[in-house]
Coordinates of C-alpha atoms and ligand atoms in Angstrom, one line a residue:
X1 CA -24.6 1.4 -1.7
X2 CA -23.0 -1.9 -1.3
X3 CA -25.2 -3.8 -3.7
X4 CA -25.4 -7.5 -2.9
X5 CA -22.2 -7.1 -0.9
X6 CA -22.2 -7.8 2.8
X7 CA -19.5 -5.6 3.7
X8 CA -18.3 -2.2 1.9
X9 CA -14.5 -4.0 2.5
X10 CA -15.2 -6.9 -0.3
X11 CA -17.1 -4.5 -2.8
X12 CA -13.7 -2.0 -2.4
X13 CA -11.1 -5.0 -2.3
X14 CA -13.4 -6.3 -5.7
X15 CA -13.4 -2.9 -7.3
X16 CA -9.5 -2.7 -7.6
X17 CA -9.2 -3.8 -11.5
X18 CA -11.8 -1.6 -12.1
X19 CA -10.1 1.1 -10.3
X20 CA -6.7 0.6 -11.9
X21 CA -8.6 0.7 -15.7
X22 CA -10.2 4.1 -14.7
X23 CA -7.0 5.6 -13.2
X24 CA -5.1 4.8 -16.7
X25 CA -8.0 5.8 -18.9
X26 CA -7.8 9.5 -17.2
X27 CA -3.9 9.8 -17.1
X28 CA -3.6 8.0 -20.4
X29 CA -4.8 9.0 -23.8
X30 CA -6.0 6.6 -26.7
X31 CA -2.5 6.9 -27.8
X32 CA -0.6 6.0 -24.7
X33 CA 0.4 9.5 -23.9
X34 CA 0.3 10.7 -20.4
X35 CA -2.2 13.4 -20.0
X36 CA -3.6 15.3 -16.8
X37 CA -0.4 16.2 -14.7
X38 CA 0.6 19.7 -15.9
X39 CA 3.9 20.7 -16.6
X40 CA 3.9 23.4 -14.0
X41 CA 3.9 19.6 -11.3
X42 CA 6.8 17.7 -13.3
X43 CA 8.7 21.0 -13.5
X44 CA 8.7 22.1 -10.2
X45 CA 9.3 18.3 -9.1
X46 CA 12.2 18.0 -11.5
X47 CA 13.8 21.1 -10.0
X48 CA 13.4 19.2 -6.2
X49 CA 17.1 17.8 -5.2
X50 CA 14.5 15.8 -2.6
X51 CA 11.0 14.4 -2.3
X52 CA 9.0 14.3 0.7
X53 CA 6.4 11.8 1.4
X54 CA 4.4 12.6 4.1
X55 CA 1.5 10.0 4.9
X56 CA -0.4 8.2 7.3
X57 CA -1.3 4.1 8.3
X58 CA -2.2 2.8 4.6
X59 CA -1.5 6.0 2.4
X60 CA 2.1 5.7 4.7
X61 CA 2.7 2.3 3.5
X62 CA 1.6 2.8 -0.1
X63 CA 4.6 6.0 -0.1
X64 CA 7.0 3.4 1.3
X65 CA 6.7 1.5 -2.6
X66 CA 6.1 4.8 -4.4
X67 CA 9.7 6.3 -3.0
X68 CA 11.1 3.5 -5.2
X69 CA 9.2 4.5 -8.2
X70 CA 10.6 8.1 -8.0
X71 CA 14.2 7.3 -7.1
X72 CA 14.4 4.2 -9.7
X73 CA 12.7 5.8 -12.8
X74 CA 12.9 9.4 -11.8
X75 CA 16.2 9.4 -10.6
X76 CA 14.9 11.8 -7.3
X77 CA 16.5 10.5 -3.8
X78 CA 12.7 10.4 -1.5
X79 CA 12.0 10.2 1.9
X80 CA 8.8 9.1 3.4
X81 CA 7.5 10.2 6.7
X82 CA 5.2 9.8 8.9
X83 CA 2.8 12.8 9.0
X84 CA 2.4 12.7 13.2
X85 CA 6.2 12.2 13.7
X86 CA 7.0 14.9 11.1
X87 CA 4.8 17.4 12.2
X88 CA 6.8 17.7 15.4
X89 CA 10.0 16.3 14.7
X90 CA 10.8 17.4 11.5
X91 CA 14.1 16.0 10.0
X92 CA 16.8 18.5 8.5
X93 CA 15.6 19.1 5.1
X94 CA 17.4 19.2 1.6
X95 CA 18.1 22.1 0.0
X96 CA 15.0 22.1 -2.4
X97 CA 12.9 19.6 -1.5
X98 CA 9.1 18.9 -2.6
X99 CA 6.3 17.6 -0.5
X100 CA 4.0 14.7 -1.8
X101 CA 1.1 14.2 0.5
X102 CA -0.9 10.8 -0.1
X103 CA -4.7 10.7 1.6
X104 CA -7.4 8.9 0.9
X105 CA -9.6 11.6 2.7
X106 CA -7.6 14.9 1.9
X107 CA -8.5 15.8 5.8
X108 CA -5.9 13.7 8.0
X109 CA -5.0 16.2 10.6
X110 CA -1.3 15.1 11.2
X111 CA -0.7 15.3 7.4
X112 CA -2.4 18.4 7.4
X113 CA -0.7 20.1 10.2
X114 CA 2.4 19.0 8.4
X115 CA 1.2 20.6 5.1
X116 CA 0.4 23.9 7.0
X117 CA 4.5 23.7 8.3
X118 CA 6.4 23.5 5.3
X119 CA 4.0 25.9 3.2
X120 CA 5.3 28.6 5.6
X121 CA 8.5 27.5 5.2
X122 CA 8.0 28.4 1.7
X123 CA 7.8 24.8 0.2
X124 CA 6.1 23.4 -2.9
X125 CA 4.1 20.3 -2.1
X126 CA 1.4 18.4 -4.2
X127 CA -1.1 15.7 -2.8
X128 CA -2.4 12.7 -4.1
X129 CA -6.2 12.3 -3.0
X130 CA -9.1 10.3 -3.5
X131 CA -11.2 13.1 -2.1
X132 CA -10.9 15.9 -3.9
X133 CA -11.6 19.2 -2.9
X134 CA -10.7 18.4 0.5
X135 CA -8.3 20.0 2.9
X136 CA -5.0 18.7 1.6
X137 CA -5.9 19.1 -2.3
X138 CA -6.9 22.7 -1.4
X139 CA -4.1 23.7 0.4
X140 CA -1.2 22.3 -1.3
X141 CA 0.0 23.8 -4.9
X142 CA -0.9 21.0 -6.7
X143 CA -3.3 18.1 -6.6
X144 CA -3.8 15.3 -8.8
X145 CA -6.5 12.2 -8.4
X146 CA -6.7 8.9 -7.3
X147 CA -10.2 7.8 -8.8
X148 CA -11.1 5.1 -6.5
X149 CA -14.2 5.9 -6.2
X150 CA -15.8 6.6 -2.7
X151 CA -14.1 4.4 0.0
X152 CA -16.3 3.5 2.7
X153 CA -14.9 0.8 4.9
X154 CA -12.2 2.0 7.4
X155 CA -9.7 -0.5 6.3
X156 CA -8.3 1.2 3.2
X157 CA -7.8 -1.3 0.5
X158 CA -8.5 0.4 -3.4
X159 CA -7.2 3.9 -2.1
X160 CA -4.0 1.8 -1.6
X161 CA -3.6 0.6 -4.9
X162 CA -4.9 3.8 -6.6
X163 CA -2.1 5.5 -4.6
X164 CA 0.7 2.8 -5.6
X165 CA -0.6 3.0 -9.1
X166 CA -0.8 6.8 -9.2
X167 CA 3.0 7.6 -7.9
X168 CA 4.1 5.1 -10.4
X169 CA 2.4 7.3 -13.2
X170 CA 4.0 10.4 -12.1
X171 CA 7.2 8.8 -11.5
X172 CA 7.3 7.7 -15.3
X173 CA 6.1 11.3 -15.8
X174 CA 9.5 12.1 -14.5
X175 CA 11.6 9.0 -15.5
X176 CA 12.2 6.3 -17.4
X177 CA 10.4 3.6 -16.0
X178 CA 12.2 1.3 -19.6
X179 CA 9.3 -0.8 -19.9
X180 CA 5.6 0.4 -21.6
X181 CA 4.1 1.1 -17.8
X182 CA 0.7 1.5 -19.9
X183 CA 0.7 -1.6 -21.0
X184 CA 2.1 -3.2 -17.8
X185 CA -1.1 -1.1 -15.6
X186 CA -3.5 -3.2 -17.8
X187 CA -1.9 -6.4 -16.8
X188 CA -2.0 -6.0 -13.9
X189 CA -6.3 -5.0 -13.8
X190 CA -6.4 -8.4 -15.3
X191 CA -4.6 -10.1 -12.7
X192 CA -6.0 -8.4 -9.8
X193 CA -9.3 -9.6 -11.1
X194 CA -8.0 -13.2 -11.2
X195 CA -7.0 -12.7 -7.7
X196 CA -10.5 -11.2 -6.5
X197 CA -11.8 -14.0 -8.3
X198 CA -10.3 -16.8 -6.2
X199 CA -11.0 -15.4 -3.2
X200 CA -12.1 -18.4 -1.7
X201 CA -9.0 -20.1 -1.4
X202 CA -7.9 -16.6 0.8
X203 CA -11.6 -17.9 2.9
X204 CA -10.2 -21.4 3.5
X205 CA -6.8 -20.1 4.6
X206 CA -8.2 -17.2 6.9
X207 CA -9.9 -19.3 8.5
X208 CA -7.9 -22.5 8.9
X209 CA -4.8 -20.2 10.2
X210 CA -6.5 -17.4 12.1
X211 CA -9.9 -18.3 13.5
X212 CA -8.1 -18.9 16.9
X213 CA -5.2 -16.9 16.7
X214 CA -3.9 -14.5 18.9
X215 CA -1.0 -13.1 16.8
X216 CA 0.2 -13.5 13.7
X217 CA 3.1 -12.2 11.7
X218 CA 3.7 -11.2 8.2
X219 CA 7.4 -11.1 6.7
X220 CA 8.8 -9.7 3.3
X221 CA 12.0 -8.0 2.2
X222 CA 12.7 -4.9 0.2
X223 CA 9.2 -4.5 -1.8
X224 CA 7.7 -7.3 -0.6
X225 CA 8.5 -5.8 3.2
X226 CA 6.8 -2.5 2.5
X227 CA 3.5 -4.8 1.7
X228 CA 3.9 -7.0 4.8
X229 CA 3.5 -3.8 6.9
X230 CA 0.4 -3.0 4.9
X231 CA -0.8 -6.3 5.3
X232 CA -0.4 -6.2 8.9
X233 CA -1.9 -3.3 9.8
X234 CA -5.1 -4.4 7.3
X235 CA -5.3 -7.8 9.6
X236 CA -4.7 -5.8 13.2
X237 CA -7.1 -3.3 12.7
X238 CA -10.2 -5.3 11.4
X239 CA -9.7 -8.7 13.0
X240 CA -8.0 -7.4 16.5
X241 CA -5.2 -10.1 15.9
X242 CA -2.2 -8.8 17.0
X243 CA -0.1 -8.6 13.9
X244 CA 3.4 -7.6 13.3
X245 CA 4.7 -6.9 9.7
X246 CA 8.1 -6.5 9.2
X247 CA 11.7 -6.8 7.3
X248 CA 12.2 -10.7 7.3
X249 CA 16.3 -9.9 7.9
X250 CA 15.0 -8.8 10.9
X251 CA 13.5 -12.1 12.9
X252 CA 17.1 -13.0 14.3
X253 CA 17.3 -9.9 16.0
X254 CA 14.4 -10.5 18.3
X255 CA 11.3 -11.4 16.8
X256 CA 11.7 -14.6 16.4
X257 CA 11.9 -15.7 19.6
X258 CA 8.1 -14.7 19.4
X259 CA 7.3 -18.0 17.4
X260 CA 5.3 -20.9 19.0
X261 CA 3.9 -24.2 17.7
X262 CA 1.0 -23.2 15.7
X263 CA 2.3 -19.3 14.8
X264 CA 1.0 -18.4 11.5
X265 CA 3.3 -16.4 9.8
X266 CA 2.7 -15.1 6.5
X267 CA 6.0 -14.4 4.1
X268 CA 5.7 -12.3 0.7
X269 CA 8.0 -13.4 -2.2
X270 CA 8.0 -11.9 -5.1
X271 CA 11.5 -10.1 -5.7
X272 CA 13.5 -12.7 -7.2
X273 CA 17.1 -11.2 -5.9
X274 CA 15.3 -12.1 -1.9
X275 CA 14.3 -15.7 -2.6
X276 CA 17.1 -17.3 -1.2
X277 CA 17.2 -15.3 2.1
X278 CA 13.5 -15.4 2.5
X279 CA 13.0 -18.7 1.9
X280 CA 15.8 -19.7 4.6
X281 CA 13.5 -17.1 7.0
X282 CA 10.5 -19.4 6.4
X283 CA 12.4 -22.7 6.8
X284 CA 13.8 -21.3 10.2
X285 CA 10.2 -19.7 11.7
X286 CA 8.5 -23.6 10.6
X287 CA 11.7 -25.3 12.2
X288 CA 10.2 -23.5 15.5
X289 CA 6.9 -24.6 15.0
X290 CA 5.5 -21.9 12.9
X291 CA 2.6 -22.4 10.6
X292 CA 4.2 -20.7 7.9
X293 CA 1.9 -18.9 4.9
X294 CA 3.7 -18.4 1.4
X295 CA 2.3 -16.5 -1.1
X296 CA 4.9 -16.1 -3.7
X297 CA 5.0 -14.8 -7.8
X298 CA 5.1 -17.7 -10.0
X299 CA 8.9 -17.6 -11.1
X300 CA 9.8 -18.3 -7.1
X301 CA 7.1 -20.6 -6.2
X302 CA 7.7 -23.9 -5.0
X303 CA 5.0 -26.6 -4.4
X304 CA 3.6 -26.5 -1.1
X305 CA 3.2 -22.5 -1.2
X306 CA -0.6 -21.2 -0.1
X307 CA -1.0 -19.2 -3.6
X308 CA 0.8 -18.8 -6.4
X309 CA 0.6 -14.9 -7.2
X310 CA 0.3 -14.2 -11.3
X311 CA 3.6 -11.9 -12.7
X312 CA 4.1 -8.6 -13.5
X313 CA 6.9 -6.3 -13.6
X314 CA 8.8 -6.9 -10.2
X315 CA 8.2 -2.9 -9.2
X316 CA 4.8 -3.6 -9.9
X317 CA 4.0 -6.5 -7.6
X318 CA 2.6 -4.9 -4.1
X319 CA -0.2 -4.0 -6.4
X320 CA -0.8 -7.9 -6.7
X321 CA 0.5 -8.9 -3.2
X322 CA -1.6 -7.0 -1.5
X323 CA -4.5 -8.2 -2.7
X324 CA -4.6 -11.8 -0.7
X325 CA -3.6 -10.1 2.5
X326 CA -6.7 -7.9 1.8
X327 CA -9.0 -10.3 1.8
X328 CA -7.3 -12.4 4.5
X329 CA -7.6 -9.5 6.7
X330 CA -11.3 -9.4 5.6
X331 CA -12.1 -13.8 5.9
X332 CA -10.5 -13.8 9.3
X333 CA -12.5 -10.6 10.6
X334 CA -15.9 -12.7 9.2
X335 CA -14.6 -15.8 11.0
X336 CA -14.4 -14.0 14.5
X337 CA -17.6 -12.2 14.0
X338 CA -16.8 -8.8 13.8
X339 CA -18.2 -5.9 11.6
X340 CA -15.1 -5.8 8.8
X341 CA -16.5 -2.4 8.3
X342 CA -16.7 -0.4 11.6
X343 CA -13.6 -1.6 13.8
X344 CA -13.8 -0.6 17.6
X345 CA -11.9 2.5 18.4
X346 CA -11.7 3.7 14.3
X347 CA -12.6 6.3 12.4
X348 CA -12.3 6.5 8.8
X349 CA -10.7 10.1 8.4
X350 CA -9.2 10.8 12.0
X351 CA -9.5 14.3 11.7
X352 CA -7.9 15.0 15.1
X353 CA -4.1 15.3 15.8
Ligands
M6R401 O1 -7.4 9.4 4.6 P1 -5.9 9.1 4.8 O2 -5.4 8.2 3.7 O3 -5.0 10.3 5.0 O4 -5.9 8.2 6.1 C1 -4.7 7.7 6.6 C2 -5.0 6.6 7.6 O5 -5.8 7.1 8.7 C3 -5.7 5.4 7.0 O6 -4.9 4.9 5.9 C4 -5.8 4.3 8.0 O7 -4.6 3.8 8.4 C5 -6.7 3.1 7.5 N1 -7.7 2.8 8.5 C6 -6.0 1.9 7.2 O8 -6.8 0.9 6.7

């Protein structure tokens, strides 16, 4: 039930603090321990000389931050693949590698097919799902929960988080992450509620720079890249503006001749070591007319930036990036008149290869 909401999207994309309190009350107890990920997963993980993340479209993206959770803390060299490409190209493997599905549904068909592959190649694999007792949590060794609560509108938004914030759990599981991750999670409930909470000033932008738009663009390096694809693909598939997300180091090489008076492009910053480069990236896409978006983390923010984002630790930001380009995605949809909820052309669980 979507209660006085209009759309399912805003009640999920409002839900998110909520959801990252209840994912660290159930992996957490009252003393801070981790609880509820068996040895029998961290062993078998720890033995892997290789993970394997194997996602689609959101959960895909969300893998792309997670990777740097389990090499930087856990010390594990990760891949992440796309489930449709892997399941009939797959890459040479390591010698013992481990398969981490992410799903909000469990019943993706390319990551299942993928699944069904490498367990008869003998492989352990575990999935991350916010449906349990689906496909994926059944058939894989292991399963563990996301706990974001039913997820009705096709644009994933609190599955996304719960999947970041979940793979950062089991990484520390693994790893050191050196700083109390705990108390870092409940930071950052309180700052994606201060987010949610001023979503209006996402409205006015939304619909000052993509009411009209045909195409818009959304730029990022290193973490803050991984959320720009996310962020693209949000906008895209809800408001049926052509959006491209991508590695800011990468305009010169073609995309920027793309830019025309009155562009919007959107840039991330919130990794301190990319705030020289990225701010040279938005001074050249405004020098060629663009109408250039920048959301950046307090410590890099300059006057003139759209928002200022609120600060936690630096591996920890997509969870607090991505929650303007949420609701960007969802003003601009509104402005065009279009169901945020029920996209043309989408299902929420494509359950066909
Ligand atoms: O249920 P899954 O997480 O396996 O679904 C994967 C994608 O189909 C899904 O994330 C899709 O890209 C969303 N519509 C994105 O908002």
């Amino acid at each position: 039930d979507k209660g006085a909401y209009p759309y399912y999207m805003l009640k999920e994309v409002d839900e998110q603090a909520i959801v990252a309190r209840n994912i660290a009350s159930h992996y957490y107890d009252e003393d801070g321990n981790l609880q509820g990920i068996g040895c029998a997963i961290t062993d078998k993980m720890k033995e892997a000389d290789r993970l394997y993340i194997v996602a689609a479209g959101t959960s895909y993206h969300a893998g792309l931050v997670g990777k740097r959770y389990f090499e930087q803390w856990a010390k594990i060299p990760t891949a992440v693949h796309i489930s449709s490409e892997f399941a009939y190209d797959q890459p040479m493997l390591s010698e013992k590698p481990f398969f981490i599905f992410l799903s909000q549904s469990g019943e993706t068909a390319d990551s299942r097919e993928v699944l069904d592959n490498v367990k008869k190649q003998g492989f352990p694999a575990l999935t991350l799902a916010n449906v349990m007792n689906s496909t994926l949590t059944r058939e894989a060794d292991f399963a563990l929960p996301l706990l974001a609560g039913p997820e009705i509108a096709v644009a994933s938004t609190k599955a996304y988080t719960a999947q970041v914030i979940v793979q950062a759990i089991l990484a520390s599981a693994l790893g050191n992450p050196g700083f109390d991750l705990k108390a870092e999670l409940a930071k950052v409930a309180v700052e994606i509620q201060a987010i949610t909470d001023d979503k209006e000033k996402f409205k006015a932008i939304a619909e000052d720079a993509l009411a009209d738009q045909h195409s818009a663009f959304y730029i990022g390096r290193g973490l803050d890249a991984c959320v720009a694809l996310e962020a693209a693909l949000k906008l895209k598939e809800i408001s049926y503006i052509q959006t491209e997300g991508f590695a800011a180091g990468e305009l010169k090489h073609g995309t920027i001749s793309l830019i025309e008076d009155g562009t919007p492009v959107f840039a991330l910053l919130t990794q301190k070591k990319t705030e020289g480069l990225l701010r040279g990236e938005v001074a050249q896409v405004a020098a060629r007319g663009a109408n250039t978006i920048v959301f950046a983390s307090k410590s890099v923010a300059k006057e003139g930036d759209a928002f200022v984002l609120p600060e936690v630790n630096e591996l920890l930001m997509p969870l607090l990036a991505v929650i303007p380009t949420q609701l960007i995605a969802y003003y601009a949809t509104l402005a065009r008149g279009l169901d945020v909820d029920r996209p043309r052309n989408l299902a929420k669980s494509v359950t066909v290869q």
